[in-house]
């Protein structure tokens, strides 16, 4: 197993979005075709942001806030997340190499746990991607209904204000601009889903490792206890069982140490990203709630809630799994082993009490409780804006 083979959806989104985030420990992940494709997608997004910013400056403030500002914020967020990962390429490749080293263990239990951890997130991500793209198409297609009603158009007629030529302009320019808005919005959303999927995939691979350690530790105790019960009168066999159990637990401790090292690398790579997602999510929801427009809510508020919930629930799974690796084993009869095994297990319990934080700042750590905090903060600020207006 490696990170390319365990999640085909992540690989697909990574290529279709043009993000081309590293999937191997070297530079041989992508062909020339995909690199050219990625360059063209980024070029298109740069053009879109270059015509969107002046468009926001030449339309009424309400129009700029409702249809333009959110697009700019989302674009900046996606660019930052993707560039930040690419800028730390050596760290990413080290992380991937260590993950692949852990995943290459020939163990059916590990393989099943990894697949069972990653597979359930596939459906929500597919729904999030396809529903978001469909909402963008519907949202972007609204301006096309007015091309039969008039011959001259202005910046405010675009769904998202862009500047391709001086206003007023012809139907051809208006149709071209509307297509640019639609395609660029679809691509920037796909890029967002792609980078989210990439980070989620890393988180879930780590979560599976903690679940594997918990399951394996419990199985070692359960299996060895049953062997001890059958050979309680045979001192030689008892000593051999104890020795085998100690060696297996030490091996598992080394595996746990490697997983913790990978977790620290992941924190170093994504901590700033998670903090930014937390902050951006608050402000992305505000215009949607404050303006109370159905299509805006469908595109940004509803889609943002789904994206944020998926991210928070995956991080929560990692946090829970990291502090529960000894819970299953604790209920086995581990106290029947010798002092060395009991000492190792007690140290594991002590280390197990240290909760993992993936965010740089305590207050911005993504989890299910922080998911509700974000929604409450967005709603409170939106109410404040409505009252001031």
mmCIF file of C-alpha atoms in Angstrom:
data_model
loop_
_atom_site.group_PDB
_atom_site.id
_atom_site.type_symbol
_atom_site.label_atom_id
_atom_site.label_comp_id
_atom_site.label_asym_id
_atom_site.label_seq_id
_atom_site.Cartn_x
_atom_site.Cartn_y
_atom_site.Cartn_z
ATOM 1 C CA UNK A 1 0.000 0.000 0.000
ATOM 2 C CA UNK A 2 0.972 3.637 -0.534
ATOM 3 C CA UNK A 3 -0.936 6.921 -0.458
ATOM 4 C CA UNK A 4 -1.611 6.790 -4.198
ATOM 5 C CA UNK A 5 -3.323 3.400 -4.055
ATOM 6 C CA UNK A 6 -5.480 3.766 -0.964
ATOM 7 C CA UNK A 7 -7.611 6.680 -2.224
ATOM 8 C CA UNK A 8 -8.289 6.919 -5.956
ATOM 9 C CA UNK A 9 -10.727 9.838 -5.497
ATOM 10 C CA UNK A 10 -7.961 11.922 -3.938
ATOM 11 C CA UNK A 11 -5.661 11.187 -6.897
ATOM 12 C CA UNK A 12 -8.435 12.082 -9.384
ATOM 13 C CA UNK A 13 -9.290 15.374 -7.663
ATOM 14 C CA UNK A 14 -5.628 16.263 -7.383
ATOM 15 C CA UNK A 15 -5.138 15.921 -11.147
ATOM 16 C CA UNK A 16 -8.474 17.317 -12.398
ATOM 17 C CA UNK A 17 -8.135 20.388 -10.170
ATOM 18 C CA UNK A 18 -4.646 21.078 -11.501
ATOM 19 C CA UNK A 19 -3.248 21.287 -7.963
ATOM 20 C CA UNK A 20 -0.741 18.457 -8.607
ATOM 21 C CA UNK A 21 0.138 18.222 -4.927
ATOM 22 C CA UNK A 22 2.895 15.642 -4.263
ATOM 23 C CA UNK A 23 1.770 12.012 -4.046
ATOM 24 C CA UNK A 24 5.189 10.352 -4.023
ATOM 25 C CA UNK A 25 8.521 10.961 -2.347
ATOM 26 C CA UNK A 26 10.069 12.067 -5.671
ATOM 27 C CA UNK A 27 9.070 14.240 -8.641
ATOM 28 C CA UNK A 28 7.826 11.431 -10.890
ATOM 29 C CA UNK A 29 4.149 11.646 -9.915
ATOM 30 C CA UNK A 30 2.805 13.516 -12.936
ATOM 31 C CA UNK A 31 3.420 13.461 -16.664
ATOM 32 C CA UNK A 32 4.183 16.461 -18.879
ATOM 33 C CA UNK A 33 0.531 16.512 -19.978
ATOM 34 C CA UNK A 34 -0.746 17.068 -16.442
ATOM 35 C CA UNK A 35 1.894 19.714 -15.766
ATOM 36 C CA UNK A 36 0.852 21.660 -18.884
ATOM 37 C CA UNK A 37 -2.795 21.192 -17.917
ATOM 38 C CA UNK A 38 -2.075 22.514 -14.417
ATOM 39 C CA UNK A 39 -0.266 25.553 -15.846
ATOM 40 C CA UNK A 40 -3.248 26.392 -18.073
ATOM 41 C CA UNK A 41 -5.707 26.042 -15.181
ATOM 42 C CA UNK A 42 -3.636 28.341 -12.969
ATOM 43 C CA UNK A 43 -3.270 30.816 -15.836
ATOM 44 C CA UNK A 44 -7.044 30.852 -16.254
ATOM 45 C CA UNK A 45 -7.528 31.499 -12.529
ATOM 46 C CA UNK A 46 -4.997 34.348 -12.587
ATOM 47 C CA UNK A 47 -6.864 35.963 -15.482
ATOM 48 C CA UNK A 48 -10.137 35.528 -13.613
ATOM 49 C CA UNK A 49 -8.886 37.236 -10.449
ATOM 50 C CA UNK A 50 -7.312 40.038 -12.511
ATOM 51 C CA UNK A 51 -10.659 40.906 -14.121
ATOM 52 C CA UNK A 52 -12.682 40.252 -10.954
ATOM 53 C CA UNK A 53 -10.922 42.760 -8.675
ATOM 54 C CA UNK A 54 -11.542 45.809 -10.932
ATOM 55 C CA UNK A 55 -15.066 44.512 -11.491
ATOM 56 C CA UNK A 56 -15.759 44.682 -7.747
ATOM 57 C CA UNK A 57 -14.465 48.271 -7.711
ATOM 58 C CA UNK A 58 -16.844 49.352 -10.488
ATOM 59 C CA UNK A 59 -20.146 48.001 -9.173
ATOM 60 C CA UNK A 60 -22.287 48.959 -6.163
ATOM 61 C CA UNK A 61 -20.989 47.822 -2.776
ATOM 62 C CA UNK A 62 -23.859 45.369 -2.253
ATOM 63 C CA UNK A 63 -23.202 43.684 -5.612
ATOM 64 C CA UNK A 64 -19.455 43.480 -4.898
ATOM 65 C CA UNK A 65 -20.059 41.933 -1.477
ATOM 66 C CA UNK A 66 -22.749 39.539 -2.624
ATOM 67 C CA UNK A 67 -21.219 38.186 -5.823
ATOM 68 C CA UNK A 68 -17.587 39.261 -5.971
ATOM 69 C CA UNK A 69 -15.951 39.462 -2.575
ATOM 70 C CA UNK A 70 -16.706 35.860 -1.587
ATOM 71 C CA UNK A 71 -15.186 34.652 -4.854
ATOM 72 C CA UNK A 72 -12.018 36.661 -4.169
ATOM 73 C CA UNK A 73 -11.762 35.338 -0.601
ATOM 74 C CA UNK A 74 -12.250 31.710 -1.692
ATOM 75 C CA UNK A 75 -9.678 32.134 -4.474
ATOM 76 C CA UNK A 76 -7.127 33.627 -2.077
ATOM 77 C CA UNK A 77 -7.785 30.790 0.382
ATOM 78 C CA UNK A 78 -7.282 28.074 -2.247
ATOM 79 C CA UNK A 79 -4.153 29.716 -3.672
ATOM 80 C CA UNK A 80 -2.653 30.050 -0.202
ATOM 81 C CA UNK A 81 -3.409 26.437 0.780
ATOM 82 C CA UNK A 82 -2.021 24.969 -2.440
ATOM 83 C CA UNK A 83 1.037 27.233 -2.632
ATOM 84 C CA UNK A 84 1.824 26.671 1.042
ATOM 85 C CA UNK A 85 1.962 22.900 0.483
ATOM 86 C CA UNK A 86 4.032 23.235 -2.712
ATOM 87 C CA UNK A 87 6.415 25.673 -1.007
ATOM 88 C CA UNK A 88 7.248 23.013 1.594
ATOM 89 C CA UNK A 89 7.830 20.277 -0.933
ATOM 90 C CA UNK A 90 10.770 18.694 0.915
ATOM 91 C CA UNK A 91 8.674 18.414 4.084
ATOM 92 C CA UNK A 92 5.774 16.917 2.095
ATOM 93 C CA UNK A 93 8.034 14.353 0.441
ATOM 94 C CA UNK A 94 9.539 13.387 3.798
ATOM 95 C CA UNK A 95 6.030 12.995 5.194
ATOM 96 C CA UNK A 96 4.952 10.854 2.226
ATOM 97 C CA UNK A 97 8.064 8.695 2.481
ATOM 98 C CA UNK A 98 7.460 7.983 6.163
ATOM 99 C CA UNK A 99 3.761 7.310 5.554
ATOM 100 C CA UNK A 100 4.586 4.878 2.760
ATOM 101 C CA UNK A 101 7.146 3.145 4.988
ATOM 102 C CA UNK A 102 4.434 2.621 7.592
ATOM 103 C CA UNK A 103 1.865 1.508 5.020
ATOM 104 C CA UNK A 104 4.195 -1.022 3.396
ATOM 105 C CA UNK A 105 3.854 -3.327 6.414
ATOM 106 C CA UNK A 106 2.457 -6.636 5.151
ATOM 107 C CA UNK A 107 -0.484 -6.898 7.527
ATOM 108 C CA UNK A 108 -4.078 -7.617 6.501
ATOM 109 C CA UNK A 109 -5.352 -5.981 9.690
ATOM 110 C CA UNK A 110 -3.596 -2.711 8.806
ATOM 111 C CA UNK A 111 -4.865 -2.886 5.224
ATOM 112 C CA UNK A 112 -8.473 -3.421 6.330
ATOM 113 C CA UNK A 113 -8.342 -0.650 8.925
ATOM 114 C CA UNK A 114 -6.873 1.809 6.413
ATOM 115 C CA UNK A 115 -9.523 1.041 3.793
ATOM 116 C CA UNK A 116 -12.378 1.081 6.327
ATOM 117 C CA UNK A 117 -11.188 4.458 7.617
ATOM 118 C CA UNK A 118 -10.818 6.121 4.222
ATOM 119 C CA UNK A 119 -13.736 4.565 2.310
ATOM 120 C CA UNK A 120 -16.628 6.210 4.253
ATOM 121 C CA UNK A 121 -15.397 9.728 3.433
ATOM 122 C CA UNK A 122 -15.575 9.069 -0.322
ATOM 123 C CA UNK A 123 -19.349 9.520 -0.631
ATOM 124 C CA UNK A 124 -19.521 12.858 1.273
ATOM 125 C CA UNK A 125 -16.603 14.229 -0.784
ATOM 126 C CA UNK A 126 -18.186 13.139 -4.066
ATOM 127 C CA UNK A 127 -21.486 14.705 -3.015
ATOM 128 C CA UNK A 128 -19.734 17.897 -1.914
ATOM 129 C CA UNK A 129 -17.892 18.128 -5.247
ATOM 130 C CA UNK A 130 -20.765 17.290 -7.617
ATOM 131 C CA UNK A 131 -23.413 19.268 -5.701
ATOM 132 C CA UNK A 132 -21.089 22.273 -5.531
ATOM 133 C CA UNK A 133 -20.308 22.171 -9.248
ATOM 134 C CA UNK A 134 -24.024 21.875 -10.098
ATOM 135 C CA UNK A 135 -24.861 24.807 -7.813
ATOM 136 C CA UNK A 136 -22.159 26.897 -9.507
ATOM 137 C CA UNK A 137 -23.508 26.054 -12.974
ATOM 138 C CA UNK A 138 -27.034 27.079 -11.946
ATOM 139 C CA UNK A 139 -25.761 30.212 -10.198
ATOM 140 C CA UNK A 140 -23.596 31.214 -13.187
ATOM 141 C CA UNK A 141 -26.323 30.479 -15.767
ATOM 142 C CA UNK A 142 -28.788 33.028 -14.373
ATOM 143 C CA UNK A 143 -27.365 35.997 -16.425
ATOM 144 C CA UNK A 144 -27.891 34.121 -19.692
ATOM 145 C CA UNK A 145 -31.645 34.649 -19.289
ATOM 146 C CA UNK A 146 -31.285 38.368 -19.994
ATOM 147 C CA UNK A 147 -29.468 38.133 -23.338
ATOM 148 C CA UNK A 148 -32.865 37.978 -25.084
ATOM 149 C CA UNK A 149 -34.107 41.076 -23.290
ATOM 150 C CA UNK A 150 -31.493 43.694 -24.259
ATOM 151 C CA UNK A 151 -28.495 44.339 -26.534
ATOM 152 C CA UNK A 152 -26.196 46.360 -24.283
ATOM 153 C CA UNK A 153 -24.833 45.212 -20.943
ATOM 154 C CA UNK A 154 -23.019 46.584 -17.886
ATOM 155 C CA UNK A 155 -20.745 45.146 -15.184
ATOM 156 C CA UNK A 156 -23.675 44.651 -12.813
ATOM 157 C CA UNK A 157 -25.284 42.274 -15.312
ATOM 158 C CA UNK A 158 -22.568 39.670 -14.766
ATOM 159 C CA UNK A 159 -23.238 37.095 -12.074
ATOM 160 C CA UNK A 160 -19.788 37.863 -10.689
ATOM 161 C CA UNK A 161 -18.577 41.361 -11.659
ATOM 162 C CA UNK A 162 -15.681 41.159 -14.129
ATOM 163 C CA UNK A 163 -14.098 43.679 -16.472
ATOM 164 C CA UNK A 164 -13.371 42.497 -20.027
ATOM 165 C CA UNK A 165 -14.040 45.815 -21.764
ATOM 166 C CA UNK A 166 -15.470 49.247 -21.027
ATOM 167 C CA UNK A 167 -19.190 49.373 -20.326
ATOM 168 C CA UNK A 168 -21.596 49.304 -22.027
ATOM 169 C CA UNK A 169 -20.555 46.273 -24.070
ATOM 170 C CA UNK A 170 -22.088 43.899 -26.606
ATOM 171 C CA UNK A 171 -23.844 40.568 -26.197
ATOM 172 C CA UNK A 172 -20.754 38.679 -27.381
ATOM 173 C CA UNK A 173 -18.576 40.234 -24.666
ATOM 174 C CA UNK A 174 -21.268 39.558 -22.080
ATOM 175 C CA UNK A 175 -21.582 35.879 -23.069
ATOM 176 C CA UNK A 176 -17.796 35.476 -23.075
ATOM 177 C CA UNK A 177 -17.507 37.055 -19.630
ATOM 178 C CA UNK A 178 -20.318 34.883 -18.258
ATOM 179 C CA UNK A 179 -18.589 31.728 -19.520
ATOM 180 C CA UNK A 180 -15.318 32.887 -17.947
ATOM 181 C CA UNK A 181 -17.113 33.359 -14.620
ATOM 182 C CA UNK A 182 -18.753 29.915 -14.838
ATOM 183 C CA UNK A 183 -15.652 27.946 -15.810
ATOM 184 C CA UNK A 184 -13.318 29.769 -13.413
ATOM 185 C CA UNK A 185 -15.770 29.306 -10.539
ATOM 186 C CA UNK A 186 -16.046 25.586 -11.302
ATOM 187 C CA UNK A 187 -12.273 25.219 -11.382
ATOM 188 C CA UNK A 188 -11.587 27.198 -8.221
ATOM 189 C CA UNK A 189 -14.222 25.136 -6.403
ATOM 190 C CA UNK A 190 -12.673 21.918 -7.727
ATOM 191 C CA UNK A 191 -9.286 23.168 -6.565
ATOM 192 C CA UNK A 192 -10.741 23.780 -3.123
ATOM 193 C CA UNK A 193 -12.240 20.279 -2.979
ATOM 194 C CA UNK A 194 -8.941 18.854 -4.260
ATOM 195 C CA UNK A 195 -6.781 20.469 -1.576
ATOM 196 C CA UNK A 196 -9.360 19.615 1.106
ATOM 197 C CA UNK A 197 -9.350 15.984 -0.068
ATOM 198 C CA UNK A 198 -5.539 15.950 0.014
ATOM 199 C CA UNK A 199 -5.396 17.151 3.623
ATOM 200 C CA UNK A 200 -8.250 14.862 4.675
ATOM 201 C CA UNK A 201 -6.492 11.878 3.088
ATOM 202 C CA UNK A 202 -3.351 12.580 5.142
ATOM 203 C CA UNK A 203 -5.404 12.933 8.328
ATOM 204 C CA UNK A 204 -7.317 9.694 7.763
ATOM 205 C CA UNK A 205 -4.160 7.722 6.971
ATOM 206 C CA UNK A 206 -2.781 8.798 10.354
ATOM 207 C CA UNK A 207 -6.095 8.040 12.049
ATOM 208 C CA UNK A 208 -5.955 4.503 10.633
ATOM 209 C CA UNK A 209 -2.483 4.040 12.135
ATOM 210 C CA UNK A 210 -3.700 4.913 15.622
ATOM 211 C CA UNK A 211 -6.677 2.582 15.196
ATOM 212 C CA UNK A 212 -4.319 -0.175 14.045
ATOM 213 C CA UNK A 213 -2.074 0.272 17.096
ATOM 214 C CA UNK A 214 -5.111 0.109 19.409
ATOM 215 C CA UNK A 215 -6.463 -3.012 17.691
ATOM 216 C CA UNK A 216 -3.087 -4.758 17.498
ATOM 217 C CA UNK A 217 -2.271 -4.058 21.147
ATOM 218 C CA UNK A 218 -5.595 -5.505 22.244
ATOM 219 C CA UNK A 219 -5.089 -8.575 20.038
ATOM 220 C CA UNK A 220 -1.603 -9.208 21.459
ATOM 221 C CA UNK A 221 -2.928 -9.223 25.016
ATOM 222 C CA UNK A 222 -5.975 -11.318 24.133
ATOM 223 C CA UNK A 223 -3.967 -13.900 22.174
ATOM 224 C CA UNK A 224 -1.172 -14.220 24.718
ATOM 225 C CA UNK A 225 -3.567 -14.417 27.661
ATOM 226 C CA UNK A 226 -5.310 -17.374 26.031
ATOM 227 C CA UNK A 227 -1.927 -19.062 25.488
ATOM 228 C CA UNK A 228 -0.941 -18.432 29.109
ATOM 229 C CA UNK A 229 -4.200 -19.994 30.298
ATOM 230 C CA UNK A 230 -3.422 -23.147 28.323
ATOM 231 C CA UNK A 231 0.180 -23.371 29.569
ATOM 232 C CA UNK A 232 -0.106 -21.975 33.080
ATOM 233 C CA UNK A 233 1.704 -25.020 34.569
ATOM 234 C CA UNK A 234 4.520 -25.044 32.008
ATOM 235 C CA UNK A 235 7.075 -22.463 33.157
ATOM 236 C CA UNK A 236 9.207 -22.742 30.001
ATOM 237 C CA UNK A 237 6.314 -22.100 27.659
ATOM 238 C CA UNK A 238 5.062 -19.319 29.943
ATOM 239 C CA UNK A 239 8.448 -17.574 29.686
ATOM 240 C CA UNK A 240 8.454 -17.962 25.897
ATOM 241 C CA UNK A 241 4.916 -16.517 25.630
ATOM 242 C CA UNK A 242 5.936 -13.600 27.826
ATOM 243 C CA UNK A 243 9.068 -12.997 25.720
ATOM 244 C CA UNK A 244 7.076 -13.082 22.445
ATOM 245 C CA UNK A 245 4.480 -10.694 23.848
ATOM 246 C CA UNK A 246 7.203 -8.290 24.991
ATOM 247 C CA UNK A 247 8.877 -8.339 21.567
ATOM 248 C CA UNK A 248 5.560 -7.713 19.776
ATOM 249 C CA UNK A 249 4.688 -4.826 22.099
ATOM 250 C CA UNK A 250 8.146 -3.297 21.635
ATOM 251 C CA UNK A 251 7.692 -3.562 17.868
ATOM 252 C CA UNK A 252 4.294 -1.881 18.226
ATOM 253 C CA UNK A 253 5.884 0.862 20.333
ATOM 254 C CA UNK A 254 8.374 1.508 17.541
ATOM 255 C CA UNK A 255 5.465 1.696 15.106
ATOM 256 C CA UNK A 256 3.725 4.129 17.456
ATOM 257 C CA UNK A 257 6.869 6.261 17.657
ATOM 258 C CA UNK A 258 7.025 6.429 13.850
ATOM 259 C CA UNK A 259 3.355 7.436 13.706
ATOM 260 C CA UNK A 260 3.913 10.210 16.259
ATOM 261 C CA UNK A 261 6.836 11.491 14.184
ATOM 262 C CA UNK A 262 4.608 11.565 11.088
ATOM 263 C CA UNK A 263 1.916 13.364 13.095
ATOM 264 C CA UNK A 264 4.400 16.077 14.079
ATOM 265 C CA UNK A 265 5.403 16.462 10.422
ATOM 266 C CA UNK A 266 1.741 16.749 9.435
ATOM 267 C CA UNK A 267 1.177 19.367 12.114
ATOM 268 C CA UNK A 268 4.159 21.333 10.849
ATOM 269 C CA UNK A 269 2.842 21.149 7.290
ATOM 270 C CA UNK A 270 -0.861 21.854 7.848
ATOM 271 C CA UNK A 271 -1.145 23.800 11.123
ATOM 272 C CA UNK A 272 -1.223 27.185 9.380
ATOM 273 C CA UNK A 273 -3.704 25.839 6.807
ATOM 274 C CA UNK A 274 -6.115 24.681 9.515
ATOM 275 C CA UNK A 275 -5.900 28.028 11.310
ATOM 276 C CA UNK A 276 -6.645 29.842 8.034
ATOM 277 C CA UNK A 277 -9.591 27.521 7.256
ATOM 278 C CA UNK A 278 -11.040 28.293 10.694
ATOM 279 C CA UNK A 279 -10.796 32.070 10.203
ATOM 280 C CA UNK A 280 -11.886 32.110 6.551
ATOM 281 C CA UNK A 281 -14.913 29.925 7.300
ATOM 282 C CA UNK A 282 -16.270 32.529 9.707
ATOM 283 C CA UNK A 283 -16.075 35.331 7.146
ATOM 284 C CA UNK A 284 -17.250 33.266 4.160
ATOM 285 C CA UNK A 285 -20.518 32.437 5.965
ATOM 286 C CA UNK A 286 -21.206 36.060 6.987
ATOM 287 C CA UNK A 287 -22.262 37.499 3.568
ATOM 288 C CA UNK A 288 -24.380 34.411 2.855
ATOM 289 C CA UNK A 289 -26.306 34.748 6.119
ATOM 290 C CA UNK A 290 -26.483 38.538 6.055
ATOM 291 C CA UNK A 291 -27.679 38.843 2.461
ATOM 292 C CA UNK A 292 -30.131 35.934 2.674
ATOM 293 C CA UNK A 293 -30.028 35.034 -1.017
ATOM 294 C CA UNK A 294 -30.981 31.468 -1.872
ATOM 295 C CA UNK A 295 -28.312 30.747 -4.483
ATOM 296 C CA UNK A 296 -25.573 32.366 -2.407
ATOM 297 C CA UNK A 297 -26.573 30.242 0.584
ATOM 298 C CA UNK A 298 -26.616 27.070 -1.553
ATOM 299 C CA UNK A 299 -23.177 27.800 -3.000
ATOM 300 C CA UNK A 300 -21.269 29.131 -0.055
ATOM 301 C CA UNK A 301 -23.107 28.667 3.225
ATOM 302 C CA UNK A 302 -24.424 25.136 2.593
ATOM 303 C CA UNK A 303 -21.349 24.008 0.671
ATOM 304 C CA UNK A 304 -19.059 25.601 3.233
ATOM 305 C CA UNK A 305 -20.864 23.886 6.095
ATOM 306 C CA UNK A 306 -20.490 20.490 4.397
ATOM 307 C CA UNK A 307 -16.799 21.102 3.685
ATOM 308 C CA UNK A 308 -16.078 22.356 7.181
ATOM 309 C CA UNK A 309 -18.037 19.521 8.818
ATOM 310 C CA UNK A 310 -16.118 16.904 6.807
ATOM 311 C CA UNK A 311 -12.804 18.516 7.750
ATOM 312 C CA UNK A 312 -13.721 18.895 11.430
ATOM 313 C CA UNK A 313 -15.087 15.353 11.718
ATOM 314 C CA UNK A 314 -11.897 13.895 10.187
ATOM 315 C CA UNK A 315 -9.683 15.893 12.538
ATOM 316 C CA UNK A 316 -11.936 14.815 15.418
ATOM 317 C CA UNK A 317 -11.460 11.167 14.404
ATOM 318 C CA UNK A 318 -7.689 11.654 14.548
ATOM 319 C CA UNK A 319 -7.872 13.359 17.952
ATOM 320 C CA UNK A 320 -10.092 10.601 19.354
ATOM 321 C CA UNK A 321 -8.025 7.758 17.910
ATOM 322 C CA UNK A 322 -4.763 9.256 19.194
ATOM 323 C CA UNK A 323 -5.946 9.258 22.824
ATOM 324 C CA UNK A 324 -7.687 5.872 22.754
ATOM 325 C CA UNK A 325 -4.935 3.519 21.615
ATOM 326 C CA UNK A 326 -4.816 1.790 25.009
ATOM 327 C CA UNK A 327 -8.561 1.786 25.738
ATOM 328 C CA UNK A 328 -9.293 -1.597 24.123
ATOM 329 C CA UNK A 329 -6.218 -3.260 25.587
ATOM 330 C CA UNK A 330 -6.934 -1.907 29.070
ATOM 331 C CA UNK A 331 -10.001 -4.138 29.293
ATOM 332 C CA UNK A 332 -7.896 -7.222 28.588
ATOM 333 C CA UNK A 333 -6.055 -9.069 31.377
ATOM 334 C CA UNK A 334 -2.749 -7.241 30.790
ATOM 335 C CA UNK A 335 -1.964 -7.367 34.512
ATOM 336 C CA UNK A 336 -1.242 -11.108 34.218
ATOM 337 C CA UNK A 337 1.992 -10.408 32.351
ATOM 338 C CA UNK A 338 5.369 -9.745 33.887
ATOM 339 C CA UNK A 339 6.584 -6.430 35.267
ATOM 340 C CA UNK A 340 8.393 -5.382 32.062
ATOM 341 C CA UNK A 341 5.241 -5.625 29.912
ATOM 342 C CA UNK A 342 3.138 -3.931 32.571
ATOM 343 C CA UNK A 343 5.698 -1.116 32.757
ATOM 344 C CA UNK A 344 5.652 -0.629 28.968
ATOM 345 C CA UNK A 345 1.873 -0.622 28.919
ATOM 346 C CA UNK A 346 1.690 1.942 31.738
ATOM 347 C CA UNK A 347 4.062 4.217 29.838
ATOM 348 C CA UNK A 348 1.830 3.864 26.773
ATOM 349 C CA UNK A 349 -1.191 4.860 28.859
ATOM 350 C CA UNK A 350 0.656 7.916 30.160
ATOM 351 C CA UNK A 351 1.714 8.958 26.661
ATOM 352 C CA UNK A 352 -1.796 8.249 25.429
ATOM 353 C CA UNK A 353 -3.161 11.056 27.614
ATOM 354 C CA UNK A 354 -1.401 13.705 25.511
ATOM 355 C CA UNK A 355 -3.946 15.045 23.013
ATOM 356 C CA UNK A 356 -2.679 15.880 19.540
ATOM 357 C CA UNK A 357 -3.125 19.430 18.246
ATOM 358 C CA UNK A 358 -2.859 20.031 14.510
ATOM 359 C CA UNK A 359 -3.400 23.786 14.647
ATOM 360 C CA UNK A 360 -0.780 26.349 15.606
ATOM 361 C CA UNK A 361 -3.125 28.026 18.043
ATOM 362 C CA UNK A 362 -5.335 26.321 20.618
ATOM 363 C CA UNK A 363 -8.372 28.402 19.732
ATOM 364 C CA UNK A 364 -8.169 27.553 16.034
ATOM 365 C CA UNK A 365 -7.892 23.780 16.400
ATOM 366 C CA UNK A 366 -10.421 22.180 14.051
ATOM 367 C CA UNK A 367 -12.765 19.701 15.742
ATOM 368 C CA UNK A 368 -16.490 19.102 16.017
ATOM 369 C CA UNK A 369 -16.850 21.580 18.941
ATOM 370 C CA UNK A 370 -15.020 24.235 16.911
ATOM 371 C CA UNK A 371 -17.418 23.530 14.010
ATOM 372 C CA UNK A 372 -20.315 24.824 16.126
ATOM 373 C CA UNK A 373 -18.200 27.745 17.358
ATOM 374 C CA UNK A 374 -17.569 28.832 13.754
ATOM 375 C CA UNK A 375 -21.281 28.726 12.901
ATOM 376 C CA UNK A 376 -22.188 30.667 16.054
ATOM 377 C CA UNK A 377 -19.534 33.311 15.407
ATOM 378 C CA UNK A 378 -20.658 33.710 11.774
ATOM 379 C CA UNK A 379 -24.296 34.049 12.796
ATOM 380 C CA UNK A 380 -23.469 36.598 15.519
ATOM 381 C CA UNK A 381 -21.385 38.792 13.195
ATOM 382 C CA UNK A 382 -24.060 38.553 10.475
ATOM 383 C CA UNK A 383 -26.725 39.758 12.924
ATOM 384 C CA UNK A 384 -24.464 42.635 13.915
ATOM 385 C CA UNK A 385 -24.042 43.616 10.265
ATOM 386 C CA UNK A 386 -27.792 43.472 9.678
ATOM 387 C CA UNK A 387 -28.444 45.739 12.669
ATOM 388 C CA UNK A 388 -25.829 48.309 11.608
ATOM 389 C CA UNK A 389 -27.342 48.436 8.139
#
